Short mmCIF file of C-alpha atoms in Angstrom, two decimals:
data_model
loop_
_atom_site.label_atom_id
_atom_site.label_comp_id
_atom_site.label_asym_id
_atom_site.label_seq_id
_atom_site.Cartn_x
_atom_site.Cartn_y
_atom_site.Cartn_z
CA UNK H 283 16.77 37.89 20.67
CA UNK H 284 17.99 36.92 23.97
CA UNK H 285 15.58 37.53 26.98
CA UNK H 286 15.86 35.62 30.66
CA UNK H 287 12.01 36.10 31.13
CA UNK H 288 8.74 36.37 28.57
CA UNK H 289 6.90 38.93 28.51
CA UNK H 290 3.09 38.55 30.82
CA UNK H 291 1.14 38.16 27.41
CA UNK H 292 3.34 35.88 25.42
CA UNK H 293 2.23 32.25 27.21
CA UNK H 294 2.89 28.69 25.91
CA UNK H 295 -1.41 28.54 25.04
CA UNK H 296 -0.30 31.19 22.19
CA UNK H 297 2.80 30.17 21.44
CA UNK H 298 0.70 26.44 20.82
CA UNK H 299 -1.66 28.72 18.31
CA UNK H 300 0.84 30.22 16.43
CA UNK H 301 2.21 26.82 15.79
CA UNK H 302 -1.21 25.40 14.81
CA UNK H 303 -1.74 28.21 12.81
CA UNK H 304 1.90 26.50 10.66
CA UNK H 305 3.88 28.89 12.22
CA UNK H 306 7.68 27.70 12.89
CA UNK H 307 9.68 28.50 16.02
CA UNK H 308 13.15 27.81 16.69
CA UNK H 309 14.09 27.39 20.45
CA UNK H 310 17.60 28.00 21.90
CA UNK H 311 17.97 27.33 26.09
CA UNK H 312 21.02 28.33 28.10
CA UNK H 313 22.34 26.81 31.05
CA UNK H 314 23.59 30.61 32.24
CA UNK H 315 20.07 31.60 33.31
CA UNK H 316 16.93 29.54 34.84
CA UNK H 317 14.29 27.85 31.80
CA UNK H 318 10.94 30.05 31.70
CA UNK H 319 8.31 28.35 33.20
CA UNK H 320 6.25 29.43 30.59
CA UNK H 321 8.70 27.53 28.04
CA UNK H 322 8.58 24.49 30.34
CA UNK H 323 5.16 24.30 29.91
CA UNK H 324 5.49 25.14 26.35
CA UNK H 325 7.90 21.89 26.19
CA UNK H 326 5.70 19.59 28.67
CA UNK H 327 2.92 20.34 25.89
CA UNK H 328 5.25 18.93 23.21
CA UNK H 329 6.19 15.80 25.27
CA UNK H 330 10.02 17.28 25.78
CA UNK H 331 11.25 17.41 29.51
CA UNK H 332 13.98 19.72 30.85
CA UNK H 333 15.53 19.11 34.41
CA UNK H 334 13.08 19.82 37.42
CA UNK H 335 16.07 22.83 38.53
CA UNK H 336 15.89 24.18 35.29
CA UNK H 337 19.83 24.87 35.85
CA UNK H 338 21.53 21.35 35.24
CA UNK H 339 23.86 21.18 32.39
CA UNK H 340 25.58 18.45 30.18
CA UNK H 341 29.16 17.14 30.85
CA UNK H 342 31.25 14.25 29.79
CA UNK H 343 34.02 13.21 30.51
CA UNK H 344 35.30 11.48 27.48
CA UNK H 345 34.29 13.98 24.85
CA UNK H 346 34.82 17.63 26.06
CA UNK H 347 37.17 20.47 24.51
CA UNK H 348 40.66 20.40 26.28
CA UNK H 349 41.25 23.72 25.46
CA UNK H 350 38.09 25.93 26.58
CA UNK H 351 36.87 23.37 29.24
CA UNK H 352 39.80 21.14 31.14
CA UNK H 353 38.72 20.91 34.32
CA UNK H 354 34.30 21.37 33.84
CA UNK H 355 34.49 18.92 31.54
CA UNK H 356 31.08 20.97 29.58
CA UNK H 357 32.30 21.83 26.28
CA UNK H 358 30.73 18.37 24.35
CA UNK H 359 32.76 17.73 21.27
CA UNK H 360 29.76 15.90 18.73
CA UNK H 361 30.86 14.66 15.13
CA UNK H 362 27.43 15.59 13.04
CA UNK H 363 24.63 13.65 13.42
CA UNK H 364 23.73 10.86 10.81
CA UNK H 365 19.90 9.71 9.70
CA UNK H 366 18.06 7.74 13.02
CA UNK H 367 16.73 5.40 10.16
CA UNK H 368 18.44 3.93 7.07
CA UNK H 369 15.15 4.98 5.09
CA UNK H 370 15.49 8.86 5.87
CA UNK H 371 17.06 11.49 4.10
CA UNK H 372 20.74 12.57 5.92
CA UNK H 373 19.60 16.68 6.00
CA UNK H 374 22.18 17.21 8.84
CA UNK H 375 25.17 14.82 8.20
CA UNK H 376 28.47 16.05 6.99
CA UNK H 377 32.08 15.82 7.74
CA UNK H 378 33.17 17.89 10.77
CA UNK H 379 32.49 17.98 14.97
CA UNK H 380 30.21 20.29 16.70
CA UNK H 381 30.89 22.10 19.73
CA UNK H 382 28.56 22.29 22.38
CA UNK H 383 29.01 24.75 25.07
CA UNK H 384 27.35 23.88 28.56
CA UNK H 385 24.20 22.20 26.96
CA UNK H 386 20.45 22.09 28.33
CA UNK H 387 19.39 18.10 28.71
CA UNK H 388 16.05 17.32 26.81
CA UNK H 389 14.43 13.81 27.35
CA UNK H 390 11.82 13.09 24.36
CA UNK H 391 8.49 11.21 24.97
CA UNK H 392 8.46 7.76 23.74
CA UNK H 393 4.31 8.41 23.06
CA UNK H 394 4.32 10.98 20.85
CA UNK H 395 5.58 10.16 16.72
CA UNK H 396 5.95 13.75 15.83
CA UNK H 397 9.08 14.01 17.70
CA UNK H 398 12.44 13.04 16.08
CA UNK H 399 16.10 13.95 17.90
CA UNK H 400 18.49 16.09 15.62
CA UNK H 401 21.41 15.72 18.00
CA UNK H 402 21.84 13.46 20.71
CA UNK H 403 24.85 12.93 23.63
CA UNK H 404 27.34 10.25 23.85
CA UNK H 405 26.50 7.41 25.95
CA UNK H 406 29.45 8.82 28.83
CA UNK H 407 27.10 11.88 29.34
CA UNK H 408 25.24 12.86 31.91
CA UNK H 409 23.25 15.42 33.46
CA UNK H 410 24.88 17.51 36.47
CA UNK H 411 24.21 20.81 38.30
CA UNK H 412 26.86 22.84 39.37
CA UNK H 413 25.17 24.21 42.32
CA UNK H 414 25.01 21.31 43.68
CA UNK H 415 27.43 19.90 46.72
CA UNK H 416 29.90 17.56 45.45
CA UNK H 417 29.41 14.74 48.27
CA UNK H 418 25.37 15.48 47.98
CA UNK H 419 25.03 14.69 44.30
CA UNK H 420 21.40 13.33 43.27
CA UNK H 421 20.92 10.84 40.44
CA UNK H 422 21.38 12.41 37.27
CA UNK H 423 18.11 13.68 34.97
CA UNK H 424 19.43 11.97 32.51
CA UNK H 425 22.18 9.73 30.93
CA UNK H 426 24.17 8.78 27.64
CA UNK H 427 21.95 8.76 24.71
CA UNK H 428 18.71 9.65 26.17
CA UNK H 429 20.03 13.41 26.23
CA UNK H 430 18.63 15.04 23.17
CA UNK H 431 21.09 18.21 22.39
CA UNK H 432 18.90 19.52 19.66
CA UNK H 433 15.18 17.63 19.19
CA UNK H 434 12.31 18.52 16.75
CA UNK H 435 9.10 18.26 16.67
CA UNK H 436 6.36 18.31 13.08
CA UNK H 437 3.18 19.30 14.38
CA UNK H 438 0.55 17.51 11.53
CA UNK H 439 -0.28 20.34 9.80
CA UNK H 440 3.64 20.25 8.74
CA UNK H 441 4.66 23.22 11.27
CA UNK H 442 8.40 22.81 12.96
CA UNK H 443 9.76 23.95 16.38
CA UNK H 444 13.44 23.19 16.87
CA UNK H 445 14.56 23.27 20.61
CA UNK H 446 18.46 23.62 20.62
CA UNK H 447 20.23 23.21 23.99
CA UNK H 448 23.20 25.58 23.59
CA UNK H 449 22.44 29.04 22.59
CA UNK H 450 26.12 29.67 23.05
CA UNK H 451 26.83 27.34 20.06
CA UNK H 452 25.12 29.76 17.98
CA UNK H 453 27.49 32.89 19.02
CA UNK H 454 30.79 33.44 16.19
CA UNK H 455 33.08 32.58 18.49
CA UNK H 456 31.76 28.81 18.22
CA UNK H 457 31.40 29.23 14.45
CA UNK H 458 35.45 29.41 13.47
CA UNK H 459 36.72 28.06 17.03
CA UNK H 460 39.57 25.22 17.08
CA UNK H 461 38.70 22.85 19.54
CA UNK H 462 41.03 19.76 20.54
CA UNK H 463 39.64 16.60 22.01
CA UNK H 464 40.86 14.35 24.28
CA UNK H 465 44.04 12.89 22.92
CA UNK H 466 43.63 14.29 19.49
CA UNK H 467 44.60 17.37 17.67
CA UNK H 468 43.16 20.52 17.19
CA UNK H 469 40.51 20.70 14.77
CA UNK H 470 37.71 23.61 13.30
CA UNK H 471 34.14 23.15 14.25
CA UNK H 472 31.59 23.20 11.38
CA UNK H 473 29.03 24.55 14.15
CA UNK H 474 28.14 27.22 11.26
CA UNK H 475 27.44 24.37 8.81
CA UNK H 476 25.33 22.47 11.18
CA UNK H 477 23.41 25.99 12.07
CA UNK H 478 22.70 26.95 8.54
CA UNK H 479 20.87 23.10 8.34
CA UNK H 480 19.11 23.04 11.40
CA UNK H 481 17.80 26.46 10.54
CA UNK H 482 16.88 25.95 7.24
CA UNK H 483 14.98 22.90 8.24
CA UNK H 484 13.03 24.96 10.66
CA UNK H 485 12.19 27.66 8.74
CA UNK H 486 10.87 25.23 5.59
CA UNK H 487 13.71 26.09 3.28
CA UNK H 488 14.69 22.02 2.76
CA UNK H 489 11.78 18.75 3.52
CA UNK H 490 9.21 20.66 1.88
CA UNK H 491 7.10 18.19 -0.76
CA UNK H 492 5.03 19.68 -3.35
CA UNK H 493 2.15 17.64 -5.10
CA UNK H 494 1.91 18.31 -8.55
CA UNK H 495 -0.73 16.86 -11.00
CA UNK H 496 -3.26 13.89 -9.76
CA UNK H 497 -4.73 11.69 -12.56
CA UNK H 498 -6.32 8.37 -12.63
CA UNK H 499 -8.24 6.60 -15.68
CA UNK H 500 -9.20 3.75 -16.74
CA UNK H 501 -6.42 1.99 -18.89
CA UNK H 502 -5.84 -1.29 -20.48
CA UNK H 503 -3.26 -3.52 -19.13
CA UNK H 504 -1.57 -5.81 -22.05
CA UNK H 505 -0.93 -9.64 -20.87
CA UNK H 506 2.28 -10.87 -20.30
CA UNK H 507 3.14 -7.49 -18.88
CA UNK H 508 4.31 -6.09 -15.44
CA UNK H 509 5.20 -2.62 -16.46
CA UNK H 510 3.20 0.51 -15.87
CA UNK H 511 4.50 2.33 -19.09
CA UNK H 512 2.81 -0.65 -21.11
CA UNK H 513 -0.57 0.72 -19.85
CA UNK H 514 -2.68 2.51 -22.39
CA UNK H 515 -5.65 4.99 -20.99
CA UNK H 516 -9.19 3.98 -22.54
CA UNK H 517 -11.05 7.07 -20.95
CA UNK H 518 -11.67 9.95 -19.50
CA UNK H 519 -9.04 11.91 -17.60
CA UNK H 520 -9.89 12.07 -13.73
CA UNK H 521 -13.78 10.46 -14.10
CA UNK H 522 -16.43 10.72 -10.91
CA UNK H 523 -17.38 6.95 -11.69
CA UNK H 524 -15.94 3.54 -12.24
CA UNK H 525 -17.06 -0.11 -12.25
CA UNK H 526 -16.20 -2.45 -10.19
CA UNK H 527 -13.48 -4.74 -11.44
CA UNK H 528 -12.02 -2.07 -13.93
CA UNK H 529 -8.37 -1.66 -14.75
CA UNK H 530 -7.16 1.66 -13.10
CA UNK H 531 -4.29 3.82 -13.67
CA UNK H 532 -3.15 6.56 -10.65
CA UNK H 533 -0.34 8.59 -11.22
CA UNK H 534 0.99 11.30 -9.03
CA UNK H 535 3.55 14.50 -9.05
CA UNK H 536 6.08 15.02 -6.74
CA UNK H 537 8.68 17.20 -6.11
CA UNK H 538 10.87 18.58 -2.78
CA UNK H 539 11.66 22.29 -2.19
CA UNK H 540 15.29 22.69 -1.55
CA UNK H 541 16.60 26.01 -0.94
CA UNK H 542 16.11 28.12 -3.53
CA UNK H 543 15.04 25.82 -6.17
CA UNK H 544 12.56 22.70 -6.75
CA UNK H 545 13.86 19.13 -7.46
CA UNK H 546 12.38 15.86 -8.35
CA UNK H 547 11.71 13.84 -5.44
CA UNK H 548 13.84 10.65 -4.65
CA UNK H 549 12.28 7.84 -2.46
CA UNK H 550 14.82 5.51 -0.81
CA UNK H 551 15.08 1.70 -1.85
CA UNK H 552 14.33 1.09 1.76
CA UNK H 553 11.06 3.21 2.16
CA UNK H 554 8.25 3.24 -0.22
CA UNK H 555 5.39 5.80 -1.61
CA UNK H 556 2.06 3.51 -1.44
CA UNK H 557 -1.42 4.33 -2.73
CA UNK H 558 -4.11 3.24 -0.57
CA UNK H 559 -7.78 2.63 -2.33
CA UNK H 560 -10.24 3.03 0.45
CA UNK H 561 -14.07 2.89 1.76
CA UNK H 562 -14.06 2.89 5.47
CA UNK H 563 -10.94 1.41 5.47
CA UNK H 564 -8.30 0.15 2.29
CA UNK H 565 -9.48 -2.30 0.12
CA UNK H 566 -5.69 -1.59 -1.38
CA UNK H 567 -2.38 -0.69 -0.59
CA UNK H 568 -0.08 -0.80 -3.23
CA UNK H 569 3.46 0.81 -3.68
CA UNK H 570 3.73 3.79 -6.14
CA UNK H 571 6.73 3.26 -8.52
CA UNK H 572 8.43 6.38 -10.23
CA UNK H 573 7.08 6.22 -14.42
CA UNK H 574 8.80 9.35 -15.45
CA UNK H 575 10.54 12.51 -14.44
CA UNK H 576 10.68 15.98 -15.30
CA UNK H 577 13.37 18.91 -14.28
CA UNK H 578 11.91 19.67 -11.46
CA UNK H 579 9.71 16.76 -10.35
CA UNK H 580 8.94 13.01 -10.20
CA UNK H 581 5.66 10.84 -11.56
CA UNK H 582 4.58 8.13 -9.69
CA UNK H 583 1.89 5.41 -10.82
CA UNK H 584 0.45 2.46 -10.38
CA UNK H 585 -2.35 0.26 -12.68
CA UNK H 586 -4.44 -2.08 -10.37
CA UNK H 587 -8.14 -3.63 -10.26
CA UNK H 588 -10.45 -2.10 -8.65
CA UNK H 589 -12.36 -4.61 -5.92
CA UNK H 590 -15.83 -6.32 -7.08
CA UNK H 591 -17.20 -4.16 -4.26
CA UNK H 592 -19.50 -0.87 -5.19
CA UNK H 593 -19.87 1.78 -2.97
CA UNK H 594 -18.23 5.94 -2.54
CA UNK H 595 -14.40 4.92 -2.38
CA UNK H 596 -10.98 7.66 -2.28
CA UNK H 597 -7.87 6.96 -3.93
CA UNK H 598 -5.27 8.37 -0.83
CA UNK H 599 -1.61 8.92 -0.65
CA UNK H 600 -0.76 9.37 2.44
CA UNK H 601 3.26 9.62 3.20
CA UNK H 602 4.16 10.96 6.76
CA UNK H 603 8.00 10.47 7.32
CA UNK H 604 10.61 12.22 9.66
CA UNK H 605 11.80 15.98 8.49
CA UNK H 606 9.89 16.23 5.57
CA UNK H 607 6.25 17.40 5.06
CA UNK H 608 3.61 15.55 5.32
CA UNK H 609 1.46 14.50 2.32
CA UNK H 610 -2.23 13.26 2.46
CA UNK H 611 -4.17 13.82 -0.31
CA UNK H 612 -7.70 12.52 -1.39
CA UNK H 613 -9.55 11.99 -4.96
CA UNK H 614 -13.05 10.82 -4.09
CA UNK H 615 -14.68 8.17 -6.34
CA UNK H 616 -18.21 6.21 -7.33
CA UNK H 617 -17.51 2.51 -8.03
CA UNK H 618 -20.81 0.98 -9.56
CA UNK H 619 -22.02 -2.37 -10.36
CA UNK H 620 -22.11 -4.24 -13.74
CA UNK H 621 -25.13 -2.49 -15.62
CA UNK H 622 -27.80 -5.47 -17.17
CA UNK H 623 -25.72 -5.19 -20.55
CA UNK H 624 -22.37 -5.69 -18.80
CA UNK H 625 -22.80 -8.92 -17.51
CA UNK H 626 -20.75 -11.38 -19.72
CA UNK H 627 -22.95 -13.31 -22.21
CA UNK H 628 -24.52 -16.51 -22.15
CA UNK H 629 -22.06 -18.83 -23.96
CA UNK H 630 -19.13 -17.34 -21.45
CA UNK H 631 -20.85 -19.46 -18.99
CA UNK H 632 -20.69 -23.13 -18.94
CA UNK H 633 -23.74 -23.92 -17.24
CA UNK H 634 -25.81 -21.99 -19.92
CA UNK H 635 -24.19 -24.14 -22.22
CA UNK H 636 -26.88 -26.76 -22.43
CA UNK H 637 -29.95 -24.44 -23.46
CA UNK H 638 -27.59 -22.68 -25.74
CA UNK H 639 -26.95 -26.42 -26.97
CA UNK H 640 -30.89 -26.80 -27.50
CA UNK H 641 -32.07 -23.54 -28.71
CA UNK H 642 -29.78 -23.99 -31.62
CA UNK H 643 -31.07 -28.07 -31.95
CA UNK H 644 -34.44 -26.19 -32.28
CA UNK H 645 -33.04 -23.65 -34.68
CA UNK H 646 -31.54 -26.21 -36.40
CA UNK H 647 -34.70 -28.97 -36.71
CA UNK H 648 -37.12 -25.88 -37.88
CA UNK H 649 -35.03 -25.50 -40.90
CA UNK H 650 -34.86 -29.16 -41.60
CA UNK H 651 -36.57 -30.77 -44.42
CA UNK H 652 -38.53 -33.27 -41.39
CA UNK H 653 -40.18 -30.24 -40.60
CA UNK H 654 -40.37 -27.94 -43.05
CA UNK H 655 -41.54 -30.55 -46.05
CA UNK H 656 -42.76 -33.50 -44.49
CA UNK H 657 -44.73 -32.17 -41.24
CA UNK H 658 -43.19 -34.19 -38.62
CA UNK H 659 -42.83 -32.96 -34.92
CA UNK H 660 -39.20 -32.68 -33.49
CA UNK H 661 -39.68 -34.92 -31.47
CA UNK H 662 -40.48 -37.80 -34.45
CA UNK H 663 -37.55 -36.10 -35.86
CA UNK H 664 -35.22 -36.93 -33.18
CA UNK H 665 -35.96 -40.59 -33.18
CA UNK H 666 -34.81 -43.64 -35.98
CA UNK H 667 -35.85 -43.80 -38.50
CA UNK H 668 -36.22 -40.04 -39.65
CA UNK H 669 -32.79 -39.38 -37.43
CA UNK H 670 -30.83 -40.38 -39.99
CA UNK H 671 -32.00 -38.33 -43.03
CA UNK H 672 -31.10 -35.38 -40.65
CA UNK H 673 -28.58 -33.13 -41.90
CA UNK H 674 -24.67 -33.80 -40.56
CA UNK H 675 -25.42 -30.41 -38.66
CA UNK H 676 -28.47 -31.29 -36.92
CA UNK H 677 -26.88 -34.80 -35.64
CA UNK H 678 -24.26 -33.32 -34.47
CA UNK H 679 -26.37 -30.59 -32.49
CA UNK H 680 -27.76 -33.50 -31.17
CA UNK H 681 -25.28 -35.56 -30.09
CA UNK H 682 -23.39 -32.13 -28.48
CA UNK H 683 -26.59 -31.49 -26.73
CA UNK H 684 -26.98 -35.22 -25.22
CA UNK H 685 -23.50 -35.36 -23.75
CA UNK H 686 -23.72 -31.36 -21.89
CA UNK H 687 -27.36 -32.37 -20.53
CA UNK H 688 -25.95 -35.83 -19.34
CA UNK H 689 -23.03 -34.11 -18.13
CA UNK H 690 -25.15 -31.85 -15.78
CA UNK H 691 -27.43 -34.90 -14.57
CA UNK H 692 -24.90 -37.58 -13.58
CA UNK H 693 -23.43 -36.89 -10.73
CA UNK H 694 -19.90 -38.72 -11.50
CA UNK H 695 -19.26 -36.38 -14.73
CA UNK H 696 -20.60 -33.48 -12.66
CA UNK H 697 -17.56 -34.10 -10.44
CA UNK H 698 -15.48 -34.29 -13.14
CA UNK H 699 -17.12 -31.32 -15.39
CA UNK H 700 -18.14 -31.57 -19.27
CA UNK H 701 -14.92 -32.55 -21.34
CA UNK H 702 -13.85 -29.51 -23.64
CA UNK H 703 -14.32 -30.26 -27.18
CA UNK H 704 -10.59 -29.26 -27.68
CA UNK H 705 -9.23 -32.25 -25.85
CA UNK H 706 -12.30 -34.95 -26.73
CA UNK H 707 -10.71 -38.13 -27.41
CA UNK H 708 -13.40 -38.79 -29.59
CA UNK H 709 -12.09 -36.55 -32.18
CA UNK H 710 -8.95 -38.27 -31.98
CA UNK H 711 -10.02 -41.97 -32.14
CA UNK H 712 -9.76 -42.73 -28.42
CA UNK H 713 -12.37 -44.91 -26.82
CA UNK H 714 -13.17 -41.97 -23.52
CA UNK H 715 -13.29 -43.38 -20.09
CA UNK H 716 -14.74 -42.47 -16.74
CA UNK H 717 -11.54 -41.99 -14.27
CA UNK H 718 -12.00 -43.38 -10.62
CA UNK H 719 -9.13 -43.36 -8.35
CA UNK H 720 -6.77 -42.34 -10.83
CA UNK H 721 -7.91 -45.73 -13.08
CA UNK H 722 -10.44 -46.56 -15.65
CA UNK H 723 -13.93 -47.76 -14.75
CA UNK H 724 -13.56 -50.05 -17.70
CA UNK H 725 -10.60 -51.90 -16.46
CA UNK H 726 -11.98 -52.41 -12.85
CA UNK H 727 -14.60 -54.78 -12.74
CA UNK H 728 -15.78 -54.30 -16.18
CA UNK H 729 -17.34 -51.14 -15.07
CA UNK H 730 -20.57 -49.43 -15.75
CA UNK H 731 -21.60 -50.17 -19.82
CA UNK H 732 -20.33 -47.17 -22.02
CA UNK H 733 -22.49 -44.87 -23.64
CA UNK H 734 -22.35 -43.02 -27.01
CA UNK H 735 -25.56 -40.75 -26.89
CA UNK H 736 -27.10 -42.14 -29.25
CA UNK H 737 -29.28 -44.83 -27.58
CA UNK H 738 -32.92 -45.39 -27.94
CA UNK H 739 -34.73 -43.66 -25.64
CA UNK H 740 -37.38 -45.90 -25.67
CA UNK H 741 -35.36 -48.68 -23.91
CA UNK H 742 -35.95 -47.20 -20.64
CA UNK H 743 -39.33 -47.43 -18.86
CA UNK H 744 -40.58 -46.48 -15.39
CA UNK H 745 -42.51 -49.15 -13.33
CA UNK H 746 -43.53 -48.13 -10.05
CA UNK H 747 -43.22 -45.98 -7.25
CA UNK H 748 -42.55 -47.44 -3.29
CA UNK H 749 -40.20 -44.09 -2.36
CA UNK H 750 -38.23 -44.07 -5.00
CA UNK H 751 -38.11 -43.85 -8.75
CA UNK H 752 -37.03 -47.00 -9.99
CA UNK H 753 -36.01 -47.40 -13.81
CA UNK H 754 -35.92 -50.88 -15.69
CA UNK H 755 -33.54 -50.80 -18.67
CA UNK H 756 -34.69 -53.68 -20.89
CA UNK H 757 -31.82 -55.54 -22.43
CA UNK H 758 -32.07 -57.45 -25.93
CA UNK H 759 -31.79 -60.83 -24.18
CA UNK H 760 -34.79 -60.60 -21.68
CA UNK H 761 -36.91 -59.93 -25.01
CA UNK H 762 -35.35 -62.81 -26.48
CA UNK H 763 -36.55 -65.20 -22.83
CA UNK H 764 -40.29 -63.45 -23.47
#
């Protein structure tokens, strides 16, 4: 419908509710009769500005029809407009050129995200007003490619409004018109074409996403392995609760309305469908790669680790791009700590290794004939001469035990950490050495005297106390001098 003026009830504040209650609106001006100012406001609301005289028109000199417009100069001749980004889907390219008959300027705010131009001028247009005095002519509105022809705007609950400067470019005679530009031959406009995509697009019949199924689980993640398909699901489907540091698999279901049917969805190789894995803000954000795909839609998934952080967390897609609708959607999660049987056991960490080491020395010495037949204490046990008619078992406890609690107390192996028993060299026949520097202790000044563990304690004493603890080892010579 066609109408110069809107009716006293039907204001932009309505027109504003109808689009946030997802309605769609498509907007054609003319340059025949004056803007509304109830549409200007409408348009000042959605960050688009139209000329201050509300009469101005489009011209250019380079690109215009020779045969409808010689001499005004304000029939624009457009090829069809390709994606503004490489990572966007091309809903209005094609083969072809436009014609646009005396064309409304729009200027788009560089503030607002939700606004995207369809159609925009060549950079030899320019704004002009033919009411206007030809030796009084102001400075243009606007110029080149800051005219938008035909903007849009995706409100965030998904609604569209299409503003389309040339109403006339609508009318048949546009539709199956031969134009002929400047130097060129004649050609046929695919204005039709371009209407039937800019309408669909307004009116939701192409950029529509549907989410399908949501799942996430907890899975097990082979090693050696990168790929999601690999991943096989240990539990429940969709559970309220998790631990922290637990494998988890999140798959999604995608798919884009199309017309008059439903197809999978295809992300570009430049863009990318990321799962964020949130509290206040992500603890996460990983990219969502496509696992399978059905007729009429697309799985993605991921398998990641959840953080060693507990707490209420949301697993969140969230994928806002140009001319297609938006997606946000939310799964709400508990992430607990370990529970007291969770916690990995004793002899999983080295520094328990040394009571380990001694509870089974005890173990060990109360099933020993030293104990069991002759009555002796374990700590007679321990020492020569009943240390030797210990079982192999027990002196080896022993030993193992002297070398992780020596290993703890002096301070150059603590540097250094226990040797593993995989890599002792005294299980291959090596004589061990301390490393300092990068060399041997034992082949820089002799170095401190090696030690096998199996010394005497008795050979060290304590004698006195002035601030510190001072031990006296006694060596077989000084007894030899008493």
């Amino acid at each position: 419908m066609e109408t110069e003026r809107l009716g006293p009830s039907l204001t932009s504040h309505l027109l504003l509710d109808f689009v946030n209650g997802e309605g769609n609106v498509l907007l054609a001006l003319s340059s025949n009769s004056p803007v509304p100012s109830a549409i200007s406001s409408l348009l000042l609301e959605l960050e688009i500005s139209l000329a201050p005289d509300r009469t101005s028109l489009v011209v250019d000199h380079f690109n215009y029809d020779s045969n409808s417009a010689s001499e005004k100069h304000d029939v624009l001749l457009l090829p069809r407009p390709s994606a503004p980004r490489p990572d966007m889907k091309k809903f209005f390219a094609g083969q072809g050129i436009i014609a646009f008959p005396r064309a409304v300027a729009q200027v788009l705010g560089n503030s607002s995200p939700l606004l995207s131009p369809i159609l925009s001028a060549k950079t030899t247009a320019y704004t002009y007003n033919p009411k206007e005095d030809g030796e009084t002519v102001e400075e243009p509105f606007a110029v080149g490619s800051q005219i938008s022809l035909v903007s849009s705007m995706q409100a965030r609950n998904s609604a569209r409004f299409t503003v389309i400067g040339s109403v006339e470019a609508l009318e048949n005679e546009w539709f199956n018109a031969k134009v002929k530009p400047l130097g060129g031959k004649e050609v046929k406009t695919v204005n039709r074409e371009f209407a039937k995509q800019v309408s669909a697009w307004t009116f939701k019949e192409i950029g529509v996403l549907r989410v399908g199924q949501i799942e996430h689980y907890l899975s097990t993640v082979p090693e050696k392995s990168n790929d999601n398909r690999s991943v096989a699901p240990t539990g429940d489907l969709n559970p309220k609760i998790y631990r922290i540091k637990n494998d988890v698999t999140f798959t999604i279901e995608l798919s884009e309305y199309s017309f008059d049917h439903v197809e999978p969805l295809q992300i570009s190789p430049r863009d990318a469908l990321q799962l964020e894995f949130t509290m206040l803000s992500p603890f996460h954000r990983i990219d969502l790669q496509p696992i399978s795909q059905t007729t009429n839609s697309t799985i993605f998934g991921t398998t990641f680790k959840l953080p060693d952080q507990h707490g209420i967390f949301a697993f969140r897609v969230n994928y806002k791009r140009p001319f297609l609708t938006n997606i946000d959607v939310k799964r709400e999660v508990t992430v607990r700590h370990f529970a007291h049987d969770e916690w990995p056991r004793s002899w999983k960490i080295s520094a328990g290794w040394v009571w380990i080491a001694g509870a089974a020395l005890a173990a060990c010495l109360q099933e020993s004939d030293c104990m069991l037949v002759d009555r002796n204490k374990a700590g007679d046990c321990l020492r020569p001469p009943l240390v030797e008619n210990l079982p192999f078992q027990c002196q080896q406890l022993k030993k193992g035990y002297g070398e992780c609690k020596r290993g703890m107390i002096d301070m150059r192996k603590r540097f250094r950490g226990n040797q593993p028993i995989a890599v002792s060299k005294e299980l291959e026949g090596e004589k061990g050495g301390q490393l300092y520097a990068g060399t041997f202790s034992g082949g820089l000044f002799g170095g401190p005297k090696p030690t096998s563990g199996n010394e005497d304690e008795k050979e060290e004493t304590v004698v006195g106390y002035d601030g510190q603890r001072r031990v006296v080892i006694k060596a077989e010579h000084e007894k030899d001098n008493n």
